[in-house]
XYZ file of C-alpha atoms in Angstrom:
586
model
C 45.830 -86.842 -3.116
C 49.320 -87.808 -2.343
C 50.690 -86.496 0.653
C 54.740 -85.343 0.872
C 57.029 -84.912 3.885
C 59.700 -82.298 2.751
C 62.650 -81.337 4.917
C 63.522 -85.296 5.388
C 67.392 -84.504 5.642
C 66.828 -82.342 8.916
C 64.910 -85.542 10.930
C 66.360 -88.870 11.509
C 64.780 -92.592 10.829
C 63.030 -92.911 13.992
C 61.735 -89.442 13.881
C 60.435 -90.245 10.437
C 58.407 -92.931 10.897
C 57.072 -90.984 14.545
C 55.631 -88.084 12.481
C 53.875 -90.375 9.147
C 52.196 -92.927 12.165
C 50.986 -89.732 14.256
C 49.785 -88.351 10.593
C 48.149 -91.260 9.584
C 46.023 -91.426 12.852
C 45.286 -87.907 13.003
C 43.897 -88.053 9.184
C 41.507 -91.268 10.465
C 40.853 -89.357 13.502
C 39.863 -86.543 11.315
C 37.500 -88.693 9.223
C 35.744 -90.057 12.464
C 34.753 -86.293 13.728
C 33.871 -85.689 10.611
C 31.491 -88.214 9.844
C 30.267 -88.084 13.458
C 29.248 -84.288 13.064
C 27.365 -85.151 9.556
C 25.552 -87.612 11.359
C 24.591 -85.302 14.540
C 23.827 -82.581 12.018
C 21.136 -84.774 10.266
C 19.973 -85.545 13.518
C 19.278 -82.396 14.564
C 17.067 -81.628 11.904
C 15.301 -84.955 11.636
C 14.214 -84.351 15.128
C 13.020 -80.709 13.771
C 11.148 -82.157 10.769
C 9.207 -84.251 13.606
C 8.631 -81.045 15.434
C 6.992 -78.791 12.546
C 3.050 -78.966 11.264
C 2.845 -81.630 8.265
C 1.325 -78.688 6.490
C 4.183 -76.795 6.099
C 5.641 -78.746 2.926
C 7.601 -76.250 1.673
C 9.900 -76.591 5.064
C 9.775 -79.779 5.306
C 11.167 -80.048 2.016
C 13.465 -77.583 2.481
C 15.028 -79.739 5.892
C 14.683 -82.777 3.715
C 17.275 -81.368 1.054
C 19.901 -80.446 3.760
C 19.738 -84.149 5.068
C 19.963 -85.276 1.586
C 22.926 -82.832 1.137
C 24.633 -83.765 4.714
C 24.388 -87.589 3.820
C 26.080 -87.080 0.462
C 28.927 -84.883 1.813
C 29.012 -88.036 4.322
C 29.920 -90.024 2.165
C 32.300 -88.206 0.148
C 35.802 -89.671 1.284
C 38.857 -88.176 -0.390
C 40.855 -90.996 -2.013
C 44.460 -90.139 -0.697
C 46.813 -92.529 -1.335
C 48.430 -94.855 1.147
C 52.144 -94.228 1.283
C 53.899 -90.951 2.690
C 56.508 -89.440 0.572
C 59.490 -88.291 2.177
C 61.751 -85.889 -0.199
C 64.456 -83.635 0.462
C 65.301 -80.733 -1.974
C 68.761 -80.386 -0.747
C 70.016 -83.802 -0.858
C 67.457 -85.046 -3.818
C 66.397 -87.874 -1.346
C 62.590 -89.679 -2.324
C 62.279 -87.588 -5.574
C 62.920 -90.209 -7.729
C 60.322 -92.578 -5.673
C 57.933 -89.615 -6.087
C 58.709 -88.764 -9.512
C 57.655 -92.313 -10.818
C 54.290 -92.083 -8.781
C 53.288 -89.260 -10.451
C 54.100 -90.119 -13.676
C 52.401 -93.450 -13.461
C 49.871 -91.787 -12.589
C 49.907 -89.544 -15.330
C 50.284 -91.816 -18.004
C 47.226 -93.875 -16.348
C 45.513 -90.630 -17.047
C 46.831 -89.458 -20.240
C 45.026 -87.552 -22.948
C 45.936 -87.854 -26.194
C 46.995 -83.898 -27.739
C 47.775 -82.993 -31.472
C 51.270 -83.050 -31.974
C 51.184 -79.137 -32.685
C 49.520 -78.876 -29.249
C 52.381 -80.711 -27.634
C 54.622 -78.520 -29.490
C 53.294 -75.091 -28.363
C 53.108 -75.942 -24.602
C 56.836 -77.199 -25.283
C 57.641 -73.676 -26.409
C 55.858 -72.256 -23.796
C 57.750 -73.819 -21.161
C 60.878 -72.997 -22.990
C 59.796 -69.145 -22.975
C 59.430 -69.322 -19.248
C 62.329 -71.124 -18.454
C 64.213 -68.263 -20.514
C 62.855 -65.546 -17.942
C 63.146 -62.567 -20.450
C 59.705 -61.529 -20.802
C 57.552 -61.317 -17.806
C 54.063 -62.526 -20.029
C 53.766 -63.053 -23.579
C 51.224 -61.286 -25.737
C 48.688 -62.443 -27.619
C 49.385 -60.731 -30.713
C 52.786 -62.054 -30.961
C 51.227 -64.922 -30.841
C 48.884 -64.777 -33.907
C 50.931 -62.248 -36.577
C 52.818 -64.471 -39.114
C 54.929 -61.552 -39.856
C 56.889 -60.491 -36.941
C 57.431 -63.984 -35.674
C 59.106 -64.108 -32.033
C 57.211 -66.508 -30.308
C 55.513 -69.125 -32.541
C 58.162 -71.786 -33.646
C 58.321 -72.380 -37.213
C 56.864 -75.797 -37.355
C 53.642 -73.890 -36.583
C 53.857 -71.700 -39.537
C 54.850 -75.026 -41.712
C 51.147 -76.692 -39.650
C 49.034 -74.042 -40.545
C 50.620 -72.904 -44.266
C 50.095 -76.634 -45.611
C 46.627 -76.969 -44.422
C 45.852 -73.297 -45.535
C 44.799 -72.289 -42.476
C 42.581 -68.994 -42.565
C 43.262 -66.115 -39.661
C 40.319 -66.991 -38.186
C 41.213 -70.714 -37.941
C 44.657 -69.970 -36.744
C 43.395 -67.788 -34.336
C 40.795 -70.543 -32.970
C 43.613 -73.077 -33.011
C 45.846 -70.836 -30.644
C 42.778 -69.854 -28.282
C 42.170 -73.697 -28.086
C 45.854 -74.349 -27.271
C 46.014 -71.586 -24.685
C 42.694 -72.773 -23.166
C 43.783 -76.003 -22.564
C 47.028 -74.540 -21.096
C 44.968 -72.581 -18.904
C 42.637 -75.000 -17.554
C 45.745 -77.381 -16.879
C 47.303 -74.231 -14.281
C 50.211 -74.064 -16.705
C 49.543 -70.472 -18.215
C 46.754 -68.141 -16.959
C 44.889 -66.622 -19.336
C 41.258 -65.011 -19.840
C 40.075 -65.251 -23.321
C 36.891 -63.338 -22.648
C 38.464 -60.734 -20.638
C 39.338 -57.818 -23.549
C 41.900 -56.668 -21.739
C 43.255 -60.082 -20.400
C 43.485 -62.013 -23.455
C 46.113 -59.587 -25.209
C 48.342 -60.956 -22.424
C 49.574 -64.357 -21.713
C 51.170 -64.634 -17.776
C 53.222 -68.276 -18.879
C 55.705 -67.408 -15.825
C 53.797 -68.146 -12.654
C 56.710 -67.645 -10.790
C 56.881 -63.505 -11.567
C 53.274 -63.787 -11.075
C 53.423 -65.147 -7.565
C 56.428 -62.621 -6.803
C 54.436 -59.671 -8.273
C 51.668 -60.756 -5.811
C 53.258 -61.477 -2.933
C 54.729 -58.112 -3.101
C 51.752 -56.513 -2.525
C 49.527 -59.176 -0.276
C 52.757 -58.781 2.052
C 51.367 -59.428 5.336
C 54.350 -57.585 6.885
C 53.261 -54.410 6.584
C 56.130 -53.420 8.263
C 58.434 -53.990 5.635
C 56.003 -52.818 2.944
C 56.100 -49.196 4.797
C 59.550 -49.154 4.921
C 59.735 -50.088 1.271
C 57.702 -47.043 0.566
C 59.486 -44.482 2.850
C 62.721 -45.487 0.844
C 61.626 -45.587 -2.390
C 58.323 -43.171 -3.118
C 59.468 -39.477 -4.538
C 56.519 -37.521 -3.313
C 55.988 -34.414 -0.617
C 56.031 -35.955 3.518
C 52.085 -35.126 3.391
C 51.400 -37.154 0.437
C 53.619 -40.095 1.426
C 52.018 -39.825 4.825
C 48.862 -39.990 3.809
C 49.509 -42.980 1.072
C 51.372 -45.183 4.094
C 48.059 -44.154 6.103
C 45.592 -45.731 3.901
C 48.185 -48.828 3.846
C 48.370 -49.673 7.248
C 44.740 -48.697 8.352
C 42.204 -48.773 5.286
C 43.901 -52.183 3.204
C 44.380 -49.134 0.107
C 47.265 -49.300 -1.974
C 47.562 -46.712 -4.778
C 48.652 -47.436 -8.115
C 51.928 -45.075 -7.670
C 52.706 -47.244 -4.218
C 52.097 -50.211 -6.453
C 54.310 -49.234 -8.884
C 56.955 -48.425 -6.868
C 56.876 -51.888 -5.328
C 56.837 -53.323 -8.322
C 59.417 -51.738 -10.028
C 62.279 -54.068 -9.523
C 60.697 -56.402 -11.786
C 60.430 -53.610 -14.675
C 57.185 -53.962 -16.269
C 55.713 -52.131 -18.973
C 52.800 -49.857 -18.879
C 50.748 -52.718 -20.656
C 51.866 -55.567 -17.888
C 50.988 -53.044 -15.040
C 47.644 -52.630 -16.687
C 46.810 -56.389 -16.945
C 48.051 -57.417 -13.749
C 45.676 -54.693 -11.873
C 42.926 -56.054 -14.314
C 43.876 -59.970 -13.284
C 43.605 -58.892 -9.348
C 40.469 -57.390 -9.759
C 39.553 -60.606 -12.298
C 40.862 -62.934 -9.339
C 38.778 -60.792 -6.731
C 41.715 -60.283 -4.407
C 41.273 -56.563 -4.742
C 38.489 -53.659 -6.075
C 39.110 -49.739 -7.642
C 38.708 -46.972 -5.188
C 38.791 -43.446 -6.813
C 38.480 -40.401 -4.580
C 37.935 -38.464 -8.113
C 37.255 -40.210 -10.996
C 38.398 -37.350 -12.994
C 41.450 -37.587 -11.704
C 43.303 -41.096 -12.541
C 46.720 -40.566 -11.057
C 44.157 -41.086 -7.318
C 43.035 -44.663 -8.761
C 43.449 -46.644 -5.775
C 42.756 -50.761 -4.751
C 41.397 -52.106 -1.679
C 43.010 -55.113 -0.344
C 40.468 -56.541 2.475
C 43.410 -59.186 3.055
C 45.520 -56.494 4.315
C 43.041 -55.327 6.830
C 43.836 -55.631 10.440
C 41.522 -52.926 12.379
C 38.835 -54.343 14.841
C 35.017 -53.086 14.262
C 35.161 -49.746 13.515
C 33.433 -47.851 16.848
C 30.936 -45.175 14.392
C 29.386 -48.014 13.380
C 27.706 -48.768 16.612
C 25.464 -45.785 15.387
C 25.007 -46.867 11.881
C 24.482 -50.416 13.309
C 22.933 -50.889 16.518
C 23.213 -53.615 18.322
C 19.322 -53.604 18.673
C 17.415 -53.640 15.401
C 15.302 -49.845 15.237
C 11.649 -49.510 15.264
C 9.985 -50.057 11.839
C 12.756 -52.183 10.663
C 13.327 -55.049 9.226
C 16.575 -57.377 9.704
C 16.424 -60.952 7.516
C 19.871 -62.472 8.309
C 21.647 -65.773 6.913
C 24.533 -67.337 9.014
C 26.616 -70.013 6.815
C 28.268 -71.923 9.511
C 31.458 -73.791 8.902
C 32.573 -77.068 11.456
C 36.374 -76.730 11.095
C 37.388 -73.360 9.941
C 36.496 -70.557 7.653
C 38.433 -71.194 4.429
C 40.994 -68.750 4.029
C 40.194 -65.934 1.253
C 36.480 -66.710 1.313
C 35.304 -63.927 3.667
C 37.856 -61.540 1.452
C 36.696 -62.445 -1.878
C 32.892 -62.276 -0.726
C 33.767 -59.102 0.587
C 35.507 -57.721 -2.719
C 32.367 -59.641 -5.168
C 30.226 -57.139 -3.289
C 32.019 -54.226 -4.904
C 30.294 -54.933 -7.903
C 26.733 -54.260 -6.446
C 28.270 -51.165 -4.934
C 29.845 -49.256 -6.849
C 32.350 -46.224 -7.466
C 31.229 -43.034 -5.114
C 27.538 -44.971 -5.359
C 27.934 -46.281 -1.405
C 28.725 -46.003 2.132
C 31.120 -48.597 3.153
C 33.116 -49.262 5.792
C 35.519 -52.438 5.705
C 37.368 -54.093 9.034
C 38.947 -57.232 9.412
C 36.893 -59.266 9.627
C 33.488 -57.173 8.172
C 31.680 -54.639 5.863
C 28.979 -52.221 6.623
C 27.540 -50.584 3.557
C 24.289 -48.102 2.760
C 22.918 -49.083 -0.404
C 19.645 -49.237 -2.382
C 17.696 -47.831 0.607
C 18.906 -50.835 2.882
C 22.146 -51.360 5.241
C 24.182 -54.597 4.968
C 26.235 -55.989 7.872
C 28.549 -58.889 6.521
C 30.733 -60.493 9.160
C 33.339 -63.480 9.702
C 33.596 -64.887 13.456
C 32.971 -68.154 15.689
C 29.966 -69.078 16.981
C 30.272 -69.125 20.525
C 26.722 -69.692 21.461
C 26.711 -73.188 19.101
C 29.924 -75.308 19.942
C 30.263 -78.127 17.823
C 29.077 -81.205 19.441
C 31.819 -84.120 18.977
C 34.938 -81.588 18.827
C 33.343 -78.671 21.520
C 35.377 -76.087 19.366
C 33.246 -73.298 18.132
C 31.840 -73.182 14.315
C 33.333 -70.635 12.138
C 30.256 -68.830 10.685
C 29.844 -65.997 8.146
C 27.114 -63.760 8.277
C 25.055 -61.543 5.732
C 22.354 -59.252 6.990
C 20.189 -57.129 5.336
C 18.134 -53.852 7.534
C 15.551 -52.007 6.320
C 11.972 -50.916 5.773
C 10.537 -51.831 2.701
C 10.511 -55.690 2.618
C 10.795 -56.434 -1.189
C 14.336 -54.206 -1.355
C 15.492 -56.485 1.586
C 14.956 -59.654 0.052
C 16.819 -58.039 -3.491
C 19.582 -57.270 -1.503
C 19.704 -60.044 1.062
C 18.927 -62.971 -1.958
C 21.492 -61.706 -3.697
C 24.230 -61.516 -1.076
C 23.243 -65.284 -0.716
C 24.224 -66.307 -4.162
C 27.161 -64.349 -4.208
C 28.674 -66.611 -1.108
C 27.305 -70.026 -2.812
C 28.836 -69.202 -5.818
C 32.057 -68.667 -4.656
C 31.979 -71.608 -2.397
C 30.466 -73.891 -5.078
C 33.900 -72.591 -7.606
C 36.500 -72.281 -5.036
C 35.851 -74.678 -2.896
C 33.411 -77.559 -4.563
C 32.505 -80.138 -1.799
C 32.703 -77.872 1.106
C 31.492 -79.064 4.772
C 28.956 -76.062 5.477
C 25.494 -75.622 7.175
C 23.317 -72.337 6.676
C 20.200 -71.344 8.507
C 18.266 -68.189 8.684
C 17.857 -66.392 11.529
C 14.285 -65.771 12.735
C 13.672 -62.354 12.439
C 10.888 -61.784 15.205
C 13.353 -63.226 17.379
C 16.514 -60.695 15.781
C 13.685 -57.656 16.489
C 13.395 -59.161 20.249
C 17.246 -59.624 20.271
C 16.332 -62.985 21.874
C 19.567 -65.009 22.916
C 18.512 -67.919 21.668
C 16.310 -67.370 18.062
C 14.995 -69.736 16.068
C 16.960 -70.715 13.009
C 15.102 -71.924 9.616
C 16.740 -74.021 7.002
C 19.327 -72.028 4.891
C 17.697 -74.427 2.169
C 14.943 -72.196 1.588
C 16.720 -69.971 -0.289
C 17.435 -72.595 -2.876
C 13.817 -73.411 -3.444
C 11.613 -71.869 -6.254
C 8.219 -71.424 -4.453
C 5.303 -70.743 -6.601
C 2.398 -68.206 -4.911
C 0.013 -71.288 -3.990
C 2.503 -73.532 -2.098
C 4.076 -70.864 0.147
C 2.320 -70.809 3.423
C 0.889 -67.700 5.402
C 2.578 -68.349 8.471
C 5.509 -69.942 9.800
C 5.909 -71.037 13.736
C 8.702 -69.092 15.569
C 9.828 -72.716 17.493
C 11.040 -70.879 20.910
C 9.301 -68.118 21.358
C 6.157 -70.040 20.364
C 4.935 -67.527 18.255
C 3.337 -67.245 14.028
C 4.767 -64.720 12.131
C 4.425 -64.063 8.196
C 5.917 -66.306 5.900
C 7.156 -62.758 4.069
C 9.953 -62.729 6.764
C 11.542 -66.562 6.096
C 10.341 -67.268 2.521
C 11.819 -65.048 -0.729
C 9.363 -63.658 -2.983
C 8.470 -66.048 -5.706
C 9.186 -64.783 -9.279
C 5.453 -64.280 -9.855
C 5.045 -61.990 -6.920
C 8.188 -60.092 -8.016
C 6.269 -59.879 -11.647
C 3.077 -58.868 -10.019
C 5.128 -56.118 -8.492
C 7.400 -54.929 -11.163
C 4.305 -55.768 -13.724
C 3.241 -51.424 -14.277
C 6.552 -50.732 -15.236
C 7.235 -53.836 -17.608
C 3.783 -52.732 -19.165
C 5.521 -49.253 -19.685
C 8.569 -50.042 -21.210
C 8.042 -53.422 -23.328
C 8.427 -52.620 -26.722
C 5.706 -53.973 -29.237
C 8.634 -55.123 -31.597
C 10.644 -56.668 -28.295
C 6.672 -58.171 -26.936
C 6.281 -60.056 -30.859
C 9.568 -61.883 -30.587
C 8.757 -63.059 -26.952
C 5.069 -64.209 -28.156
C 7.246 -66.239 -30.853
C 9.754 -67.658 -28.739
C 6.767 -68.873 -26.540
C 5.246 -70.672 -28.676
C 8.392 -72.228 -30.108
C 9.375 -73.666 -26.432
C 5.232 -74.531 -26.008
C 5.148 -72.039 -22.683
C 1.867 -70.418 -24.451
C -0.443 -71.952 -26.911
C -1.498 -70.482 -30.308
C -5.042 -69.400 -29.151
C -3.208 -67.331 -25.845
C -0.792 -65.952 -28.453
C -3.551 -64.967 -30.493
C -5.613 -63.417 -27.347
C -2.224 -61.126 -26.788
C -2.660 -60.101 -30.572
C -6.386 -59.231 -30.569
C -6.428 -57.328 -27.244
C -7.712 -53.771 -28.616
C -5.540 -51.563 -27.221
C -7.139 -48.428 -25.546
C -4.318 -46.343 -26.450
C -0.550 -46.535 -28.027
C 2.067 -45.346 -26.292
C 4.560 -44.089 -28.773
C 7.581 -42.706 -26.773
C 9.998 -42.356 -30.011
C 9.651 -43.109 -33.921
C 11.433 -46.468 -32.584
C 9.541 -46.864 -29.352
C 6.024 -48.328 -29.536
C 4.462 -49.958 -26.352
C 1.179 -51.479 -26.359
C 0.340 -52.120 -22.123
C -2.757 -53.521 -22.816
C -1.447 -56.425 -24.439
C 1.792 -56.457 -22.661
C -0.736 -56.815 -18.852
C -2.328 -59.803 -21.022
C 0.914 -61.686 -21.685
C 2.105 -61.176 -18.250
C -0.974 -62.537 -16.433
C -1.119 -65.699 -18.629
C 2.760 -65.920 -17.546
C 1.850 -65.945 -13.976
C 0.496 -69.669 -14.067
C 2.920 -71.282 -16.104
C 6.316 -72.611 -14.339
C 9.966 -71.563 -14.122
C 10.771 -71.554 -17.188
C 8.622 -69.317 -18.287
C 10.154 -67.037 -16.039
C 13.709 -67.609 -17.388
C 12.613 -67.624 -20.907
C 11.419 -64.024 -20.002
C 14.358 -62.505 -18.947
C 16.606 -64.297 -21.716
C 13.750 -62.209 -24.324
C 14.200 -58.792 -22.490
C 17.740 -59.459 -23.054
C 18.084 -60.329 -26.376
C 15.964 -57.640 -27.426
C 18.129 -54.889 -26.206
C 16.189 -54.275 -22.491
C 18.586 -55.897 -19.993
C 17.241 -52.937 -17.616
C 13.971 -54.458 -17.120
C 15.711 -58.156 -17.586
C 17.162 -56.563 -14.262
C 14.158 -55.549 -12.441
C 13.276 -59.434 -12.310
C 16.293 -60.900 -10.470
């Protein structure tokens, strides 16, 4: 990193060097706390390791890897260079001093590109510097023809090596991959609607965007009541869902966009990209009816907790309920956009008119697959970080309901959602995560227990899981079943009638072969499958021949093998055209 102090015309010597010494201390001061709360963390649990039955090796592994984790992020230092750059825009002061760092720099780094590489980013750049097209498309790109785009050297490259379409086409996904991963174009090649269009002018992009993430709704409104040509009821209502729900519909969107004149394809792709960039997901009252497409913006949000959902979410968890709830706890500050695009990555689970959901600023509520799901974004007041006494940012996912196994589906995958973003967006990220005990959620103690976040990123076998796991303060056992996920044979036991049902005797030969190939099964278990007399054949189509007999066989000798097997499984159900059941298992 390389840190730059703009605006240096506007302060005067002594100023200067006032704000880079106060910015230099406050960056060591920074490290300090920050080390300081890595080491207090791995305190803490060190002194809980010490605390828990040597028997329970699952959790003590489990508080082992977040100490290994904390230590690592310890000693993870950014390397930010030494010197302060001071630059002015207006009067070109420390640009030149700046310049030359960075392209040091660069050439210290420098990869080595084909000279027909170097020549299409060059035209690139020279396309957006002309500003006359708002993205480029792909097929301009790749048709010899009706050249507008591609210089001529390229044709000259490709004709004298004979080049096939399909190697030309390769060569120009390569060169606009490389672009992309370098932030100077964005582009999705496997996107089919996203790679027909090039966005090379990041500058329209960010205009286009900031348009409608306009955080003065104010002057969005106003926007609207000036410009949309619609009855007082409609606009109304369209302004409405603005200001209180975070929906913008496509006609509002176009009519803020229209002073940059797109074309029909250009709206098209940029709805696709904000959906692809999870700033935003498709409402539709009526699907039938297009012209009501509509996109939620949780970023535009600015309503408090909703009061109905006091109801739908009581404070106390009902009788014959079940909450399981994971708190990801941050020591500085939630990063901004992660509660947002967690919120939107749940769409996907969700669905068009498949849900209830209700969104607030900082929350979701949602009625799905016969549980509820609370997801919510706040500081912990009850846990004030120990060196700084500020509260920890923490987000929240829980999962109600009554049938433990739909709980865990829900709640497990909720949890990989948030790593997954975390681990993408924000790679190296100071976090702690803990589940909450849920005897002590039922008892809406003050004070519950919390278990190693960790857990979750364990794959526990049947034999090593425990039966019961010590509720530390209110000094009770409860079942493991509430603080330790299924393991993938238990989720096979219980999915195991209707894999037997569906398998395929064509689809149940392949996976017998691939088995043996990776040496999962031997030959004389592959030939036990084969010879298991089936009572009866289940023919469900001229197509469709199940044998469950033999299927039950394959699964049980599955059951004591390792993880693998398990993945190998669901790769099979894939490949053989039954994703559905590949489903079942996650």
């Amino acid at each position: 990193m390389a840190l730059v102090g703009t605006h240096v015309d506007k302060v005067n010597a002594d100023l200067r060097s006032t704000k880079c010494s106060f910015l230099k201390k406050e960056l060591a001061v920074h490290k300090r706390k920050k080390q300081e709360w890595f080491e207090t963390q791995m305190k803490k649990i060190e002194l809980k390791m010490s605390e828990i039955d040597p028997k329970q090796i699952s959790m003590h592994e489990a508080y082992k890897n977040k100490v290994d984790k904390l230590r690592t992020l310890k000693d993870q230092v950014s390397d930010i260079h030494d010197h302060i750059f001071l630059v002015s825009s207006k009067t070109k002061t420390g640009l030149n001093e700046l310049k030359h760092y960075l392209t040091s720099f660069a050439r210290e780094h420098a990869v080595i590109l084909p000279g027909i590489w170097v020549e299409a980013a060059t035209d690139i750049f020279r396309k957006r510097q002309d500003s006359s097209e708002n993205t480029l498309n792909l097929d301009t790109l790749k048709q010899s023809p009706n050249i507008r785009f591609k210089p001529k050297s390229w044709r000259t490259f490709f004709m004298k090596r004979r080049y096939s379409d399909q190697k030309i086409n390769q060569t120009i996904y390569d060169i606009l991959s490389l672009l992309a991963q370098r932030g100077d174009i964005i582009w999705f090649e496997t996107s089919p609607l996203l790679n027909q269009t090039v966005f090379h002018n990041q500058e329209i992009l960010a205009n286009l965007l900031k348009v409608i993430l306009n955080h003065d709704v104010d002057a969005t409104i106003k926007t609207l009541q000036d410009s949309l040509t619609m009855t007082a009821p409609k606009k109304h209502d369209v302004i409405e869902d603005l200001r209180t729900r975070g929906v913008i519909s496509k006609t509002a969107m176009l009519c803020l966009w229209q002073p940059f004149n797109l074309s029909s394809e250009e709206v098209d792709a940029m709805t696709e990209l904000m959906q692809k960039l999870e700033l935003c997901y498709q409402v539709q009252e009526d699907e039938s009816l297009p012209a009501n497409t509509s996109f939620h913006f949780p970023w535009l949000l600015t309503e408090e907790r909703q009061a109905e959902l006091d109801t739908k979410w009581p404070s106390k968890v009902p009788p014959n309920t079940t909450q399981l709830t994971l708190q990801v706890l941050f020591s500085y500050k939630c990063p901004d956009g992660l509660h947002e695009k967690f919120s939107v990555r749940q769409h996907k689970h969700l669905g068009l008119m498949k849900t209830m959901r209700i969104d607030w600023k900082d929350g979701v509520y949602a009625e799905f697959e016969g549980c509820k799901m609370q997801l919510t974004r706040g500081q912990n007041q009850l846990n004030p970080d120990p060196v700084s006494q500020d509260p920890d940012w923490v987000i929240s996912i829980a999962v109600r309901g009554s049938h433990l196994s739909d709980i865990w589906r829900v709640f497990t995958r909720g949890h990989s959602d948030l790593m997954a973003i975390i681990n993408d967006d924000w790679p190296g990220l100071s976090y702690d995560k803990y589940l909450v005990c849920p005897h002590c959620v039922s008892e809406n103690s003050e004070h519950p227990t919390f278990f190693p976040g960790e857990i979750l990123d364990q794959t526990i076998g049947t034999t090593s899981k425990p039966r019961q796991v010590p509720c530390v303060n209110t000094g009770v056992f409860i079942p493991a079943d509430l603080v330790y996920p299924p393991s993938w044979q238990e989720v096979l036991c219980e999915k195991q009638s209707r894999l037997c049902e569906k398998i395929t005797e064509p689809c149940l030969k392949d996976m017998l072969n691939e088995f043996l190939q990776e040496f999962i099964i031997t030959h004389r278990e592959a030939e036990m499958v084969r010879a298991e007399p089936p009572q009866h054949h289940d023919q469900t189509s001229s197509t469709r021949v199940v044998c469950p007999e033999k299927t039950a066989v394959f699964l049980d000798i599955l059951k004591t093998r390792g993880d693998e097997a398990f993945d190998l499984l669901k790769k099979c159900l894939t490949e053989n055209g039954q994703s559905e059941l590949a489903s079942l298992l996650k």
